Amino acid sequence: QTRNAVTLSAFNESIYFDLTVEFPLLTTRKIFYDGVLGELAAFVRGPKHLDDFKKWGCNYWGPWANEDGSIDIDYGNKWIDWRGYNQLEALVQGLKEDPNGRRHMMTSWAPENVLGDRLSLPCCHHTYQFYVRRGFLDMHWIQRSTDVMIGLPSDAVLAAAMTMSLAKAVGLMPGEVMMTLGDTHIYALHMLEARELLERKQRNPPRARYTGSGLTDFDPTKLRVDSYNPNESLKFEVIA
């Protein structure tokens, strides 16, 4: 029994994908990824209101907003302003000037906001480390809480888009992404649909390319996905 529902939970799981081979969109059900790309566009600009998401085509933040539409989250906001420090710009600069460095990291986890209960939703994914490998940019993504049926497919797209656009900004090719997941769960209310999903056949994964300039001004219209041919969609109830 958790904060919002009964779950089936495991701890310290991981997934891996290689962006030179595939773009991580599920093929066992259709993923409407435009909203996820819009979410990233809002994050890098510091979202404060539902309209900051909606203007980019992301329409699913409503359950966590205040009555006036404002929203208090550290996603993105801490990337560009951690007590006056822009982590995102520093990340780009560091990768350009010292690609072999071991400090290419960014975090959203502000304990004073989480423990002080100041947020509409504490960050689920919170720490991102990047590594340069023979002209490729790899990413390690760390997540404290993972809703496998709804959240994880979107999180994988977000991680891929971050890596692809950051690689473009620093003159590298997008490489491998490893996602480390803490509390990894399926809501009990999703189990029937989860079993149906497992019975479906996988299809060939799509490929993608990013033609924009970088991550700090990420443009969702510049990420083009090719040959995405999934099974039909499968609806899951959103549990806030």
PDB file of C-alpha atoms in Angstrom:
ATOM      1  CA  GLN A   1       0.000   0.000   0.000  1.00  0.00           C
ATOM      2  CA  THR A   2       1.609   3.252  -1.150  1.00  0.00           C
ATOM      3  CA  ARG A   3       0.751   6.937  -1.037  1.00  0.00           C
ATOM      4  CA  ASN A   4      -1.821   6.685  -3.814  1.00  0.00           C
ATOM      5  CA  ALA A   5      -2.598   3.010  -4.529  1.00  0.00           C
ATOM      6  CA  VAL A   6      -1.618  -0.639  -4.177  1.00  0.00           C
ATOM      7  CA  THR A   7       1.390  -1.557  -6.326  1.00  0.00           C
ATOM      8  CA  LEU A   8       3.555  -4.523  -7.224  1.00  0.00           C
ATOM      9  CA  SER A   9       7.054  -3.193  -6.641  1.00  0.00           C
ATOM     10  CA  ALA A  10      10.688  -4.111  -7.219  1.00  0.00           C
ATOM     11  CA  PHE A  11      13.841  -2.142  -6.355  1.00  0.00           C
ATOM     12  CA  ASN A  12      16.960  -1.184  -8.295  1.00  0.00           C
ATOM     13  CA  GLU A  13      16.003  -2.232 -11.793  1.00  0.00           C
ATOM     14  CA  SER A  14      17.545  -0.908 -15.016  1.00  0.00           C
ATOM     15  CA  ILE A  15      16.945  -0.656 -18.735  1.00  0.00           C
ATOM     16  CA  TYR A  16      19.377   0.090 -21.540  1.00  0.00           C
ATOM     17  CA  PHE A  17      19.082   1.215 -25.136  1.00  0.00           C
ATOM     18  CA  ASP A  18      21.471   2.264 -27.886  1.00  0.00           C
ATOM     19  CA  LEU A  19      20.434   5.320 -29.894  1.00  0.00           C
ATOM     20  CA  THR A  20      22.647   4.272 -32.798  1.00  0.00           C
ATOM     21  CA  VAL A  21      20.312   1.291 -33.253  1.00  0.00           C
ATOM     22  CA  GLU A  22      16.856   2.390 -32.066  1.00  0.00           C
ATOM     23  CA  PHE A  23      14.687   5.136 -30.643  1.00  0.00           C
ATOM     24  CA  PRO A  24      13.038   3.806 -27.446  1.00  0.00           C
ATOM     25  CA  LEU A  25       9.371   3.818 -28.370  1.00  0.00           C
ATOM     26  CA  LEU A  26       7.294   0.813 -27.323  1.00  0.00           C
ATOM     27  CA  THR A  27       5.947  -1.177 -30.236  1.00  0.00           C
ATOM     28  CA  THR A  28       3.613  -3.391 -28.183  1.00  0.00           C
ATOM     29  CA  ARG A  29       1.342  -0.358 -27.789  1.00  0.00           C
ATOM     30  CA  LYS A  30       1.236   3.047 -29.420  1.00  0.00           C
ATOM     31  CA  ILE A  31       3.006   5.807 -27.499  1.00  0.00           C
ATOM     32  CA  PHE A  32       1.850   9.367 -28.182  1.00  0.00           C
ATOM     33  CA  TYR A  33       5.304  10.863 -27.862  1.00  0.00           C
ATOM     34  CA  ASP A  34       4.608  14.425 -29.048  1.00  0.00           C
ATOM     35  CA  GLY A  35       3.524  15.392 -25.536  1.00  0.00           C
ATOM     36  CA  VAL A  36       6.757  14.015 -24.063  1.00  0.00           C
ATOM     37  CA  LEU A  37       8.842  16.081 -26.467  1.00  0.00           C
ATOM     38  CA  GLY A  38       6.733  19.102 -25.543  1.00  0.00           C
ATOM     39  CA  GLU A  39       7.380  18.367 -21.871  1.00  0.00           C
ATOM     40  CA  LEU A  40      11.140  18.528 -22.477  1.00  0.00           C
ATOM     41  CA  ALA A  41      10.725  21.836 -24.325  1.00  0.00           C
ATOM     42  CA  ALA A  42       8.918  23.196 -21.252  1.00  0.00           C
ATOM     43  CA  PHE A  43      11.478  21.777 -18.811  1.00  0.00           C
ATOM     44  CA  VAL A  44      14.472  23.498 -20.416  1.00  0.00           C
ATOM     45  CA  ARG A  45      12.631  26.827 -20.212  1.00  0.00           C
ATOM     46  CA  GLY A  46      11.594  26.506 -16.541  1.00  0.00           C
ATOM     47  CA  PRO A  47       7.860  25.688 -16.330  1.00  0.00           C
ATOM     48  CA  LYS A  48       5.775  27.598 -13.777  1.00  0.00           C
ATOM     49  CA  HIS A  49       2.241  27.126 -15.145  1.00  0.00           C
ATOM     50  CA  LEU A  50       0.216  24.570 -17.090  1.00  0.00           C
ATOM     51  CA  ASP A  51       0.293  26.955 -20.047  1.00  0.00           C
ATOM     52  CA  ASP A  52       4.082  26.525 -20.190  1.00  0.00           C
ATOM     53  CA  PHE A  53       3.451  22.870 -21.058  1.00  0.00           C
ATOM     54  CA  LYS A  54       0.367  23.325 -23.213  1.00  0.00           C
ATOM     55  CA  LYS A  55       2.085  25.765 -25.565  1.00  0.00           C
ATOM     56  CA  TRP A  56       4.395  22.883 -26.555  1.00  0.00           C
ATOM     57  CA  GLY A  57       1.618  20.288 -26.890  1.00  0.00           C
ATOM     58  CA  CYS A  58       2.035  18.639 -23.468  1.00  0.00           C
ATOM     59  CA  ASN A  59      -1.381  18.317 -21.813  1.00  0.00           C
ATOM     60  CA  TYR A  60      -1.005  15.824 -18.958  1.00  0.00           C
ATOM     61  CA  TRP A  61       0.297  17.940 -16.049  1.00  0.00           C
ATOM     62  CA  GLY A  62      -3.205  19.046 -14.949  1.00  0.00           C
ATOM     63  CA  PRO A  63      -3.618  16.587 -12.013  1.00  0.00           C
ATOM     64  CA  TRP A  64      -0.615  18.148 -10.244  1.00  0.00           C
ATOM     65  CA  ALA A  65      -1.397  21.827 -10.822  1.00  0.00           C
ATOM     66  CA  ASN A  66      -2.851  24.344  -8.388  1.00  0.00           C
ATOM     67  CA  GLU A  67      -6.345  25.764  -8.907  1.00  0.00           C
ATOM     68  CA  ASP A  68      -4.977  28.785 -10.771  1.00  0.00           C
ATOM     69  CA  GLY A  69      -2.938  26.574 -13.107  1.00  0.00           C
ATOM     70  CA  SER A  70       0.377  27.312 -11.444  1.00  0.00           C
ATOM     71  CA  ILE A  71       2.637  24.382 -10.752  1.00  0.00           C
ATOM     72  CA  ASP A  72       5.551  24.002  -8.348  1.00  0.00           C
ATOM     73  CA  ILE A  73       8.127  21.543  -9.696  1.00  0.00           C
ATOM     74  CA  ASP A  74      11.901  21.299  -9.742  1.00  0.00           C
ATOM     75  CA  TYR A  75      12.004  19.533 -13.131  1.00  0.00           C
ATOM     76  CA  GLY A  76      13.773  21.956 -15.436  1.00  0.00           C
ATOM     77  CA  ASN A  77      13.603  24.840 -12.983  1.00  0.00           C
ATOM     78  CA  LYS A  78      16.555  23.499 -10.999  1.00  0.00           C
ATOM     79  CA  TRP A  79      18.368  22.715 -14.247  1.00  0.00           C
ATOM     80  CA  ILE A  80      18.478  26.379 -15.186  1.00  0.00           C
ATOM     81  CA  ASP A  81      18.453  28.033 -11.767  1.00  0.00           C
ATOM     82  CA  TRP A  82      19.933  26.293  -8.742  1.00  0.00           C
ATOM     83  CA  ARG A  83      20.415  29.233  -6.388  1.00  0.00           C
ATOM     84  CA  GLY A  84      21.479  31.374  -9.316  1.00  0.00           C
ATOM     85  CA  TYR A  85      23.563  28.692 -11.048  1.00  0.00           C
ATOM     86  CA  ASN A  86      22.585  27.410 -14.493  1.00  0.00           C
ATOM     87  CA  GLN A  87      23.439  23.701 -14.469  1.00  0.00           C
ATOM     88  CA  LEU A  88      22.291  23.195 -18.044  1.00  0.00           C
ATOM     89  CA  GLU A  89      24.551  25.847 -19.534  1.00  0.00           C
ATOM     90  CA  ALA A  90      27.454  24.611 -17.407  1.00  0.00           C
ATOM     91  CA  LEU A  91      26.847  21.071 -18.642  1.00  0.00           C
ATOM     92  CA  VAL A  92      27.058  22.163 -22.277  1.00  0.00           C
ATOM     93  CA  GLN A  93      30.164  24.237 -21.629  1.00  0.00           C
ATOM     94  CA  GLY A  94      31.860  21.448 -19.700  1.00  0.00           C
ATOM     95  CA  LEU A  95      31.266  18.872 -22.423  1.00  0.00           C
ATOM     96  CA  LYS A  96      32.743  21.225 -25.010  1.00  0.00           C
ATOM     97  CA  GLU A  97      35.790  22.288 -23.015  1.00  0.00           C
ATOM     98  CA  ASP A  98      36.620  19.080 -21.110  1.00  0.00           C
ATOM     99  CA  PRO A  99      34.898  16.121 -22.789  1.00  0.00           C
ATOM    100  CA  ASN A 100      36.882  13.576 -20.746  1.00  0.00           C
ATOM    101  CA  GLY A 101      35.814  15.133 -17.442  1.00  0.00           C
ATOM    102  CA  ARG A 102      33.951  13.187 -14.774  1.00  0.00           C
ATOM    103  CA  ARG A 103      31.665  15.979 -13.638  1.00  0.00           C
ATOM    104  CA  HIS A 104      29.196  16.160 -16.508  1.00  0.00           C
ATOM    105  CA  MET A 105      26.164  15.945 -14.245  1.00  0.00           C
ATOM    106  CA  MET A 106      22.891  17.714 -13.577  1.00  0.00           C
ATOM    107  CA  THR A 107      20.376  17.186 -10.775  1.00  0.00           C
ATOM    108  CA  SER A 108      16.831  18.235  -9.904  1.00  0.00           C
ATOM    109  CA  TRP A 109      16.736  16.881  -6.342  1.00  0.00           C
ATOM    110  CA  ALA A 110      16.500  19.771  -3.859  1.00  0.00           C
ATOM    111  CA  PRO A 111      16.017  18.248  -0.378  1.00  0.00           C
ATOM    112  CA  GLU A 112      14.733  21.488   1.114  1.00  0.00           C
ATOM    113  CA  ASN A 113      11.822  21.476  -1.344  1.00  0.00           C
ATOM    114  CA  VAL A 114      11.065  17.759  -1.027  1.00  0.00           C
ATOM    115  CA  LEU A 115      11.299  17.515   2.756  1.00  0.00           C
ATOM    116  CA  GLY A 116       9.576  20.864   3.150  1.00  0.00           C
ATOM    117  CA  ASP A 117       6.628  19.612   1.084  1.00  0.00           C
ATOM    118  CA  ARG A 118       6.850  22.636  -1.210  1.00  0.00           C
ATOM    119  CA  LEU A 119       6.310  20.843  -4.510  1.00  0.00           C
ATOM    120  CA  SER A 120       3.274  19.829  -6.539  1.00  0.00           C
ATOM    121  CA  LEU A 121       5.224  16.628  -7.294  1.00  0.00           C
ATOM    122  CA  PRO A 122       8.793  15.770  -6.218  1.00  0.00           C
ATOM    123  CA  CYS A 123      11.005  14.738  -9.117  1.00  0.00           C
ATOM    124  CA  CYS A 124      10.808  11.063 -10.061  1.00  0.00           C
ATOM    125  CA  HIS A 125      13.865  11.172 -12.341  1.00  0.00           C
ATOM    126  CA  HIS A 126      16.390  13.480 -10.725  1.00  0.00           C
ATOM    127  CA  THR A 127      20.032  12.949 -11.707  1.00  0.00           C
ATOM    128  CA  TYR A 128      21.655  12.775 -15.140  1.00  0.00           C
ATOM    129  CA  GLN A 129      25.300  12.029 -15.886  1.00  0.00           C
ATOM    130  CA  PHE A 130      26.925  12.152 -19.314  1.00  0.00           C
ATOM    131  CA  TYR A 131      30.021  10.434 -20.670  1.00  0.00           C
ATOM    132  CA  VAL A 132      31.951  10.970 -23.902  1.00  0.00           C
ATOM    133  CA  ARG A 133      33.018   7.766 -25.629  1.00  0.00           C
ATOM    134  CA  ARG A 134      34.917   7.911 -28.937  1.00  0.00           C
ATOM    135  CA  GLY A 135      32.738  10.641 -30.403  1.00  0.00           C
ATOM    136  CA  PHE A 136      29.493   9.431 -28.820  1.00  0.00           C
ATOM    137  CA  LEU A 137      27.591  10.894 -25.879  1.00  0.00           C
ATOM    138  CA  ASP A 138      26.248   8.363 -23.349  1.00  0.00           C
ATOM    139  CA  MET A 139      23.810   9.053 -20.533  1.00  0.00           C
ATOM    140  CA  HIS A 140      23.155   7.574 -17.083  1.00  0.00           C
ATOM    141  CA  TRP A 141      19.657   8.473 -15.843  1.00  0.00           C
ATOM    142  CA  ILE A 142      18.690   7.934 -12.181  1.00  0.00           C
ATOM    143  CA  GLN A 143      15.070   7.703 -11.070  1.00  0.00           C
ATOM    144  CA  ARG A 144      13.675   7.228  -7.559  1.00  0.00           C
ATOM    145  CA  SER A 145      10.136   6.126  -8.537  1.00  0.00           C
ATOM    146  CA  THR A 146       8.958   4.536 -11.764  1.00  0.00           C
ATOM    147  CA  ASP A 147       5.410   3.835 -12.916  1.00  0.00           C
ATOM    148  CA  VAL A 148       6.247   1.121 -15.428  1.00  0.00           C
ATOM    149  CA  MET A 149       3.038   1.120 -17.442  1.00  0.00           C
ATOM    150  CA  ILE A 150       2.536   4.870 -17.959  1.00  0.00           C
ATOM    151  CA  GLY A 151       5.622   6.746 -16.806  1.00  0.00           C
ATOM    152  CA  LEU A 152       8.523   4.608 -17.971  1.00  0.00           C
ATOM    153  CA  PRO A 153       7.704   4.585 -21.718  1.00  0.00           C
ATOM    154  CA  SER A 154       7.577   8.397 -21.620  1.00  0.00           C
ATOM    155  CA  ASP A 155      10.699   8.667 -19.466  1.00  0.00           C
ATOM    156  CA  ALA A 156      12.675   6.622 -21.994  1.00  0.00           C
ATOM    157  CA  VAL A 157      11.624   8.999 -24.773  1.00  0.00           C
ATOM    158  CA  LEU A 158      12.573  11.974 -22.606  1.00  0.00           C
ATOM    159  CA  ALA A 159      16.006  10.510 -21.837  1.00  0.00           C
ATOM    160  CA  ALA A 160      16.612   9.807 -25.518  1.00  0.00           C
ATOM    161  CA  ALA A 161      15.563  13.306 -26.584  1.00  0.00           C
ATOM    162  CA  MET A 162      17.795  14.877 -23.918  1.00  0.00           C
ATOM    163  CA  THR A 163      20.780  12.847 -25.079  1.00  0.00           C
ATOM    164  CA  MET A 164      20.186  13.484 -28.774  1.00  0.00           C
ATOM    165  CA  SER A 165      19.759  17.241 -28.423  1.00  0.00           C
ATOM    166  CA  LEU A 166      22.669  17.627 -25.992  1.00  0.00           C
ATOM    167  CA  ALA A 167      24.907  15.612 -28.315  1.00  0.00           C
ATOM    168  CA  LYS A 168      23.956  17.956 -31.161  1.00  0.00           C
ATOM    169  CA  ALA A 169      24.886  20.981 -29.046  1.00  0.00           C
ATOM    170  CA  VAL A 170      28.400  19.707 -28.314  1.00  0.00           C
ATOM    171  CA  GLY A 171      29.245  18.150 -31.678  1.00  0.00           C
ATOM    172  CA  LEU A 172      28.892  14.482 -30.703  1.00  0.00           C
ATOM    173  CA  MET A 173      26.746  11.572 -31.829  1.00  0.00           C
ATOM    174  CA  PRO A 174      24.043  10.230 -29.469  1.00  0.00           C
ATOM    175  CA  GLY A 175      25.140   6.922 -27.984  1.00  0.00           C
ATOM    176  CA  GLU A 176      23.935   4.639 -25.186  1.00  0.00           C
ATOM    177  CA  VAL A 177      21.431   5.364 -22.407  1.00  0.00           C
ATOM    178  CA  MET A 178      21.281   3.458 -19.126  1.00  0.00           C
ATOM    179  CA  MET A 179      18.324   4.138 -16.835  1.00  0.00           C
ATOM    180  CA  THR A 180      18.666   3.099 -13.189  1.00  0.00           C
ATOM    181  CA  LEU A 181      15.296   2.805 -11.469  1.00  0.00           C
ATOM    182  CA  GLY A 182      14.716   2.784  -7.706  1.00  0.00           C
ATOM    183  CA  ASP A 183      11.168   1.858  -6.667  1.00  0.00           C
ATOM    184  CA  THR A 184       9.951   0.259  -9.893  1.00  0.00           C
ATOM    185  CA  HIS A 185       6.264  -0.521  -9.766  1.00  0.00           C
ATOM    186  CA  ILE A 186       3.094  -1.509 -11.568  1.00  0.00           C
ATOM    187  CA  TYR A 187      -0.153  -0.322 -10.059  1.00  0.00           C
ATOM    188  CA  ALA A 188      -2.521  -3.155  -9.183  1.00  0.00           C
ATOM    189  CA  LEU A 189      -5.205  -1.361 -11.219  1.00  0.00           C
ATOM    190  CA  HIS A 190      -3.001  -1.771 -14.301  1.00  0.00           C
ATOM    191  CA  MET A 191      -2.345  -5.497 -14.045  1.00  0.00           C
ATOM    192  CA  LEU A 192      -4.949  -6.686 -16.570  1.00  0.00           C
ATOM    193  CA  GLU A 193      -3.620  -4.292 -19.198  1.00  0.00           C
ATOM    194  CA  ALA A 194      -0.031  -5.180 -18.297  1.00  0.00           C
ATOM    195  CA  ARG A 195      -0.721  -8.862 -18.951  1.00  0.00           C
ATOM    196  CA  GLU A 196      -2.348  -8.020 -22.273  1.00  0.00           C
ATOM    197  CA  LEU A 197       0.700  -5.954 -23.217  1.00  0.00           C
ATOM    198  CA  LEU A 198       3.034  -8.870 -22.495  1.00  0.00           C
ATOM    199  CA  GLU A 199       1.067 -11.097 -24.859  1.00  0.00           C
ATOM    200  CA  ARG A 200       1.531  -8.771 -27.807  1.00  0.00           C
ATOM    201  CA  LYS A 201       4.353  -9.271 -30.293  1.00  0.00           C
ATOM    202  CA  GLN A 202       7.227  -6.826 -30.505  1.00  0.00           C
ATOM    203  CA  ARG A 203       7.713  -5.002 -33.790  1.00  0.00           C
ATOM    204  CA  ASN A 204      10.824  -3.464 -35.300  1.00  0.00           C
ATOM    205  CA  PRO A 205      11.891  -0.385 -33.304  1.00  0.00           C
ATOM    206  CA  PRO A 206      11.877   3.031 -34.994  1.00  0.00           C
ATOM    207  CA  ARG A 207      14.850   5.324 -35.646  1.00  0.00           C
ATOM    208  CA  ALA A 208      15.020   9.047 -34.998  1.00  0.00           C
ATOM    209  CA  ARG A 209      17.168  12.111 -35.658  1.00  0.00           C
ATOM    210  CA  TYR A 210      17.349  15.566 -34.141  1.00  0.00           C
ATOM    211  CA  THR A 211      17.976  18.495 -36.475  1.00  0.00           C
ATOM    212  CA  GLY A 212      17.722  21.338 -33.946  1.00  0.00           C
ATOM    213  CA  SER A 213      20.627  23.198 -32.420  1.00  0.00           C
ATOM    214  CA  GLY A 214      20.758  21.786 -28.907  1.00  0.00           C
ATOM    215  CA  LEU A 215      19.125  21.086 -25.550  1.00  0.00           C
ATOM    216  CA  THR A 216      18.899  24.560 -24.010  1.00  0.00           C
ATOM    217  CA  ASP A 217      16.468  25.613 -26.764  1.00  0.00           C
ATOM    218  CA  PHE A 218      15.034  22.169 -27.504  1.00  0.00           C
ATOM    219  CA  ASP A 219      12.486  22.264 -30.337  1.00  0.00           C
ATOM    220  CA  PRO A 220      10.153  19.229 -30.405  1.00  0.00           C
ATOM    221  CA  THR A 221       9.369  19.773 -34.099  1.00  0.00           C
ATOM    222  CA  LYS A 222      13.032  19.103 -34.907  1.00  0.00           C
ATOM    223  CA  LEU A 223      13.020  15.533 -33.580  1.00  0.00           C
ATOM    224  CA  ARG A 224      11.826  13.289 -36.391  1.00  0.00           C
ATOM    225  CA  VAL A 225      10.871   9.660 -35.782  1.00  0.00           C
ATOM    226  CA  ASP A 226      10.966   7.259 -38.740  1.00  0.00           C
ATOM    227  CA  SER A 227       9.248   3.906 -39.281  1.00  0.00           C
ATOM    228  CA  TYR A 228       7.199   3.777 -36.086  1.00  0.00           C
ATOM    229  CA  ASN A 229       4.655   0.991 -36.607  1.00  0.00           C
ATOM    230  CA  PRO A 230       3.267  -0.024 -33.191  1.00  0.00           C
ATOM    231  CA  ASN A 231       0.360  -2.187 -32.116  1.00  0.00           C
ATOM    232  CA  GLU A 232      -2.854  -0.366 -31.256  1.00  0.00           C
ATOM    233  CA  SER A 233      -2.972   1.870 -28.192  1.00  0.00           C
ATOM    234  CA  LEU A 234      -3.883   0.504 -24.761  1.00  0.00           C
ATOM    235  CA  LYS A 235      -5.436   2.811 -22.179  1.00  0.00           C
ATOM    236  CA  PHE A 236      -4.179   2.961 -18.581  1.00  0.00           C
ATOM    237  CA  GLU A 237      -5.876   4.960 -15.831  1.00  0.00           C
ATOM    238  CA  VAL A 238      -3.678   7.834 -14.629  1.00  0.00           C
ATOM    239  CA  ILE A 239      -3.053   7.601 -10.863  1.00  0.00           C
ATOM    240  CA  ALA A 240      -1.914  10.940  -9.450  1.00  0.00           C
TER     241      ALA A 240
END
